[in-house]
XYZ file of C-alpha atoms in Angstrom:
301
model
C -1.600 3.304 11.797
C -3.193 6.381 13.265
C -1.253 9.172 14.868
C -1.783 9.649 18.578
C -5.339 10.918 18.942
C -6.040 14.560 19.673
C -9.351 15.706 21.133
C -12.175 13.292 21.785
C -12.039 9.875 20.072
C -14.067 9.949 16.864
C -16.974 7.552 16.256
C -16.101 4.499 14.181
C -17.825 5.795 11.037
C -15.892 9.065 11.210
C -12.614 7.169 11.669
C -13.442 5.013 8.645
C -14.470 8.026 6.519
C -11.411 10.100 7.450
C -9.134 7.146 6.719
C -10.793 6.434 3.348
C -10.477 10.094 2.305
C -6.815 10.300 3.357
C -5.765 7.033 1.728
C -7.666 7.766 -1.506
C -6.025 11.186 -1.858
C -2.588 9.699 -1.214
C -3.322 6.962 -3.789
C -4.245 9.483 -6.473
C -1.115 11.558 -5.885
C 1.370 8.677 -5.893
C 0.000 6.016 -8.260
C 2.462 6.923 -11.076
C 5.262 5.779 -8.759
C 3.290 2.631 -7.937
C 2.896 1.876 -11.646
C 6.671 2.264 -12.063
C 7.228 -0.058 -9.100
C 4.963 -2.776 -10.526
C 6.591 -2.591 -13.979
C 10.070 -2.884 -12.421
C 9.051 -5.806 -10.218
C 7.423 -7.757 -13.045
C 10.080 -7.305 -15.712
C 12.612 -10.019 -16.474
C 15.729 -9.773 -18.619
C 15.340 -10.347 -22.352
C 17.248 -13.010 -24.340
C 20.192 -10.627 -24.670
C 20.077 -9.710 -20.987
C 18.671 -6.226 -21.639
C 16.055 -4.546 -19.462
C 13.305 -2.286 -20.752
C 12.837 -0.311 -17.525
C 15.669 1.212 -15.504
C 15.079 3.147 -12.299
C 12.030 5.026 -11.113
C 12.432 8.144 -13.273
C 13.450 6.080 -16.300
C 10.420 3.815 -15.932
C 8.040 6.756 -15.548
C 9.556 8.403 -18.636
C 9.435 5.187 -20.715
C 5.793 4.489 -19.843
C 4.767 8.091 -20.535
C 6.636 8.155 -23.860
C 5.417 4.803 -25.170
C 1.893 4.712 -23.735
C 1.030 8.304 -22.867
C 1.020 10.059 -19.493
C -2.416 8.636 -18.706
C -0.911 5.140 -18.547
C 0.830 6.150 -15.308
C -2.613 6.288 -13.699
C -3.596 2.821 -14.953
C -5.336 1.078 -12.114
C -6.435 4.287 -10.368
C -10.099 3.205 -10.293
C -9.501 -0.168 -8.570
C -6.817 1.630 -6.540
C -9.473 3.979 -5.160
C -11.828 1.022 -4.631
C -9.018 -0.591 -2.633
C -8.307 2.447 -0.501
C -11.956 3.080 0.348
C -12.259 -0.521 1.577
C -8.796 -1.480 2.771
C -7.464 1.928 3.767
C -10.639 2.838 5.586
C -10.705 -0.487 7.430
C -7.052 -0.907 8.419
C -6.675 2.657 9.697
C -10.219 3.267 10.891
C -10.275 0.020 12.869
C -6.770 0.327 14.300
C -7.661 2.362 17.387
C -10.735 0.241 18.300
C -8.752 -3.010 17.865
C -5.843 -1.651 19.893
C -8.208 -0.534 22.667
C -9.791 -3.993 22.813
C -6.348 -5.629 23.053
C -5.014 -3.398 25.839
C -8.316 -3.303 27.735
C -10.388 -0.352 28.912
C -8.445 -0.002 32.158
C -5.064 0.469 30.475
C -3.200 3.654 31.441
C -0.151 5.162 29.726
C 1.625 4.340 26.457
C 0.597 1.207 24.587
C 3.552 -1.246 24.385
C 5.188 -1.471 20.963
C 4.459 -5.191 20.513
C 0.729 -4.568 21.009
C 0.788 -1.774 18.424
C 2.473 -4.165 16.004
C -0.080 -6.882 16.717
C -2.957 -4.428 16.171
C -1.446 -3.358 12.853
C -0.979 -6.974 11.747
C -4.579 -7.780 12.655
C -6.237 -4.838 10.883
C -3.964 -5.205 7.857
C -4.762 -8.905 7.464
C -8.516 -8.496 8.016
C -8.767 -5.517 5.686
C -7.001 -7.119 2.728
C -9.140 -10.276 2.981
C -12.045 -8.009 2.051
C -10.234 -5.805 -0.470
C -7.923 -8.305 -2.225
C -9.952 -8.391 -5.498
C -9.421 -4.645 -5.902
C -5.673 -5.172 -5.489
C -5.664 -7.932 -8.115
C -7.459 -5.784 -10.684
C -5.153 -2.849 -9.952
C -1.992 -4.949 -10.502
C -3.377 -6.584 -13.663
C -4.244 -3.203 -15.196
C -0.913 -1.642 -14.222
C 1.039 -4.595 -15.624
C -0.615 -4.326 -19.059
C 1.821 -2.405 -21.246
C 1.348 -0.873 -24.645
C -0.482 -3.285 -26.951
C 0.161 -3.772 -30.684
C -2.148 -1.728 -32.898
C -5.507 -3.424 -33.312
C -5.092 -5.616 -30.236
C -8.001 -5.180 -27.799
C -7.275 -4.508 -24.162
C -7.489 -7.529 -21.902
C -9.373 -5.439 -19.348
C -11.353 -2.584 -20.959
C -12.282 -1.068 -17.595
C -11.860 -1.648 -13.876
C -15.451 -2.745 -13.335
C -15.285 -4.949 -16.422
C -12.074 -6.537 -15.146
C -13.811 -7.963 -12.082
C -16.337 -9.722 -14.310
C -13.733 -10.958 -16.820
C -11.519 -12.446 -14.097
C -14.489 -14.083 -12.366
C -15.686 -15.566 -15.673
C -12.286 -16.830 -16.838
C -10.772 -17.865 -13.503
C -13.824 -18.372 -11.291
C -15.053 -16.241 -8.399
C -12.143 -17.394 -6.240
C -9.823 -16.171 -8.994
C -10.508 -12.673 -7.701
C -8.606 -13.694 -4.572
C -5.552 -14.937 -6.515
C -2.442 -14.178 -4.492
C -4.363 -13.735 -1.251
C -1.621 -15.449 0.767
C 1.237 -13.109 -0.223
C -1.195 -10.207 -0.191
C -2.111 -10.882 3.450
C 1.563 -11.263 4.349
C 2.562 -8.117 2.499
C -0.210 -5.865 3.766
C -0.191 -7.121 7.354
C 3.592 -6.698 7.565
C 3.646 -3.282 5.907
C 0.675 -2.079 7.951
C 2.383 -3.119 11.184
C 5.729 -1.662 10.069
C 4.135 1.661 9.157
C 2.176 1.748 12.400
C 5.094 0.948 14.695
C 7.632 3.162 12.942
C 5.257 6.131 12.568
C 4.284 6.029 16.230
C 7.859 5.510 17.431
C 9.396 8.206 15.215
C 6.682 10.674 16.154
C 6.934 9.910 19.858
C 10.747 10.214 19.719
C 10.589 13.565 17.938
C 7.957 14.961 20.298
C 10.040 13.877 23.295
C 12.748 16.349 22.244
C 12.483 20.119 22.766
C 12.897 20.729 19.016
C 9.638 19.366 17.617
C 5.939 20.001 18.102
C 2.869 18.119 16.855
C 2.839 19.871 13.479
C 3.365 19.358 9.753
C 7.165 19.008 9.980
C 6.881 16.215 12.550
C 4.214 14.450 10.497
C 6.374 14.608 7.348
C 9.435 13.139 9.092
C 7.383 10.429 10.807
C 5.667 9.586 7.506
C 9.012 9.243 5.716
C 10.266 6.995 8.530
C 7.159 4.846 8.232
C 7.632 4.484 4.471
C 11.321 3.585 4.762
C 10.868 0.854 7.371
C 7.819 -0.527 5.588
C 9.773 -0.922 2.329
C 12.808 -2.483 4.034
C 10.644 -5.061 5.782
C 7.927 -5.607 3.190
C 9.736 -5.426 -0.175
C 10.348 -9.203 -0.611
C 6.689 -10.099 -0.007
C 5.651 -7.153 -2.164
C 7.671 -8.499 -5.122
C 6.224 -12.005 -4.689
C 2.709 -10.559 -4.386
C 3.081 -8.532 -7.606
C 4.476 -11.521 -9.529
C 1.797 -13.956 -8.344
C -1.015 -11.475 -9.047
C 0.447 -10.484 -12.415
C 0.942 -14.105 -13.486
C -1.605 -14.846 -16.219
C 0.521 -17.554 -17.919
C 0.772 -20.004 -15.023
C 4.498 -19.492 -14.397
C 4.157 -19.860 -10.640
C 2.460 -22.565 -8.627
C 1.762 -20.544 -5.503
C 3.742 -18.291 -3.193
C 6.639 -20.579 -2.311
C 7.137 -21.621 -5.934
C 7.276 -17.959 -6.948
C 9.778 -17.228 -4.182
C 11.994 -20.187 -5.169
C 11.911 -19.463 -8.921
C 12.574 -15.750 -8.396
C 15.549 -16.545 -6.157
C 16.917 -19.141 -8.597
C 16.387 -17.212 -11.827
C 16.909 -13.601 -10.757
C 18.932 -13.788 -7.541
C 18.424 -12.412 -4.039
C 18.427 -8.766 -5.101
C 15.348 -9.407 -7.244
C 13.328 -9.187 -4.036
C 14.384 -5.561 -3.771
C 13.664 -4.725 -7.395
C 12.104 -1.314 -7.548
C 13.302 -0.450 -4.019
C 13.783 3.257 -4.763
C 10.442 3.732 -6.554
C 8.819 1.657 -3.817
C 10.323 3.911 -1.136
C 9.477 6.982 -3.187
C 5.940 5.680 -3.449
C 5.478 4.578 0.180
C 7.395 7.513 1.639
C 5.402 10.104 -0.282
C 2.209 8.066 0.178
C 2.623 8.024 3.962
C 3.424 11.726 4.109
C 0.375 12.623 2.002
C -1.878 10.211 3.873
C -0.906 11.208 7.410
C -1.002 14.937 6.671
C -4.474 14.574 5.149
C -5.663 12.262 7.935
C -4.605 14.706 10.641
C -6.463 17.586 8.987
C -9.620 15.615 8.164
C -9.833 14.320 11.746
C -9.498 17.875 13.060
C -12.355 18.981 10.811
C -14.480 16.090 12.086
C -14.002 16.984 15.749
C -17.193 18.254 17.440
C -17.558 22.047 17.307
C -17.449 22.384 21.092
C -13.920 20.788 21.316
């Protein structure tokens, strides 16, 4: 998921640190849109067919009005936990994994299918480690305004890990791991391939240089393709992780019940906020990553 390297390759720890910084900053900036996305994905029609949340802006406004603006940043602490682990790993390890796959004697551009495979591999490995942080983030985002006097289910992010482990067992922290692996591996590979291809295509023309404008356009392209490809697994992941009432018996049951009860378009619920989130997230992340990596280059470069 890295842009084509400039200067000398950075040591692994610098790659990991730069990636963690970039992904954490992007997470902080865009988590209100992620909260809107989760609320839209988890909602079902009421008895009269009405919906509480409508559209990205409407959902943001409803949450802010009913629960306060701070509710839009629900889940930011586990979100930052997630990005430090998952973001640092999937991006920081991408170049080393890709280099191992192509071999040290490889010359020229890396074939697209090998970039995709590298993205799938780092995305899957990273989320196996960071999945508990994703679970806590979704659970906290899904918790709406509670009736007066009702205690919060999860009083804090750190407390949530302990509560889930106590009530659901240690393995409960990895609830939804299957759809989470599918979602994050697919989106990671989609972002990687589309970012690299869009950037390479733009730089091959006489109109673009390796600068902020190119990074913004490539980041938006990465977000768009990632949402188109990953939205169905993202919806299933959110529903399985947000399921505290035992509605779904695994990934395939969730997929089947969602299709039967809500129709095919339910898998693209929250598409616009999801694209707004991933598009802006990718732009913020890649811009930050480029600058942090430049700062980390040795002084004599």
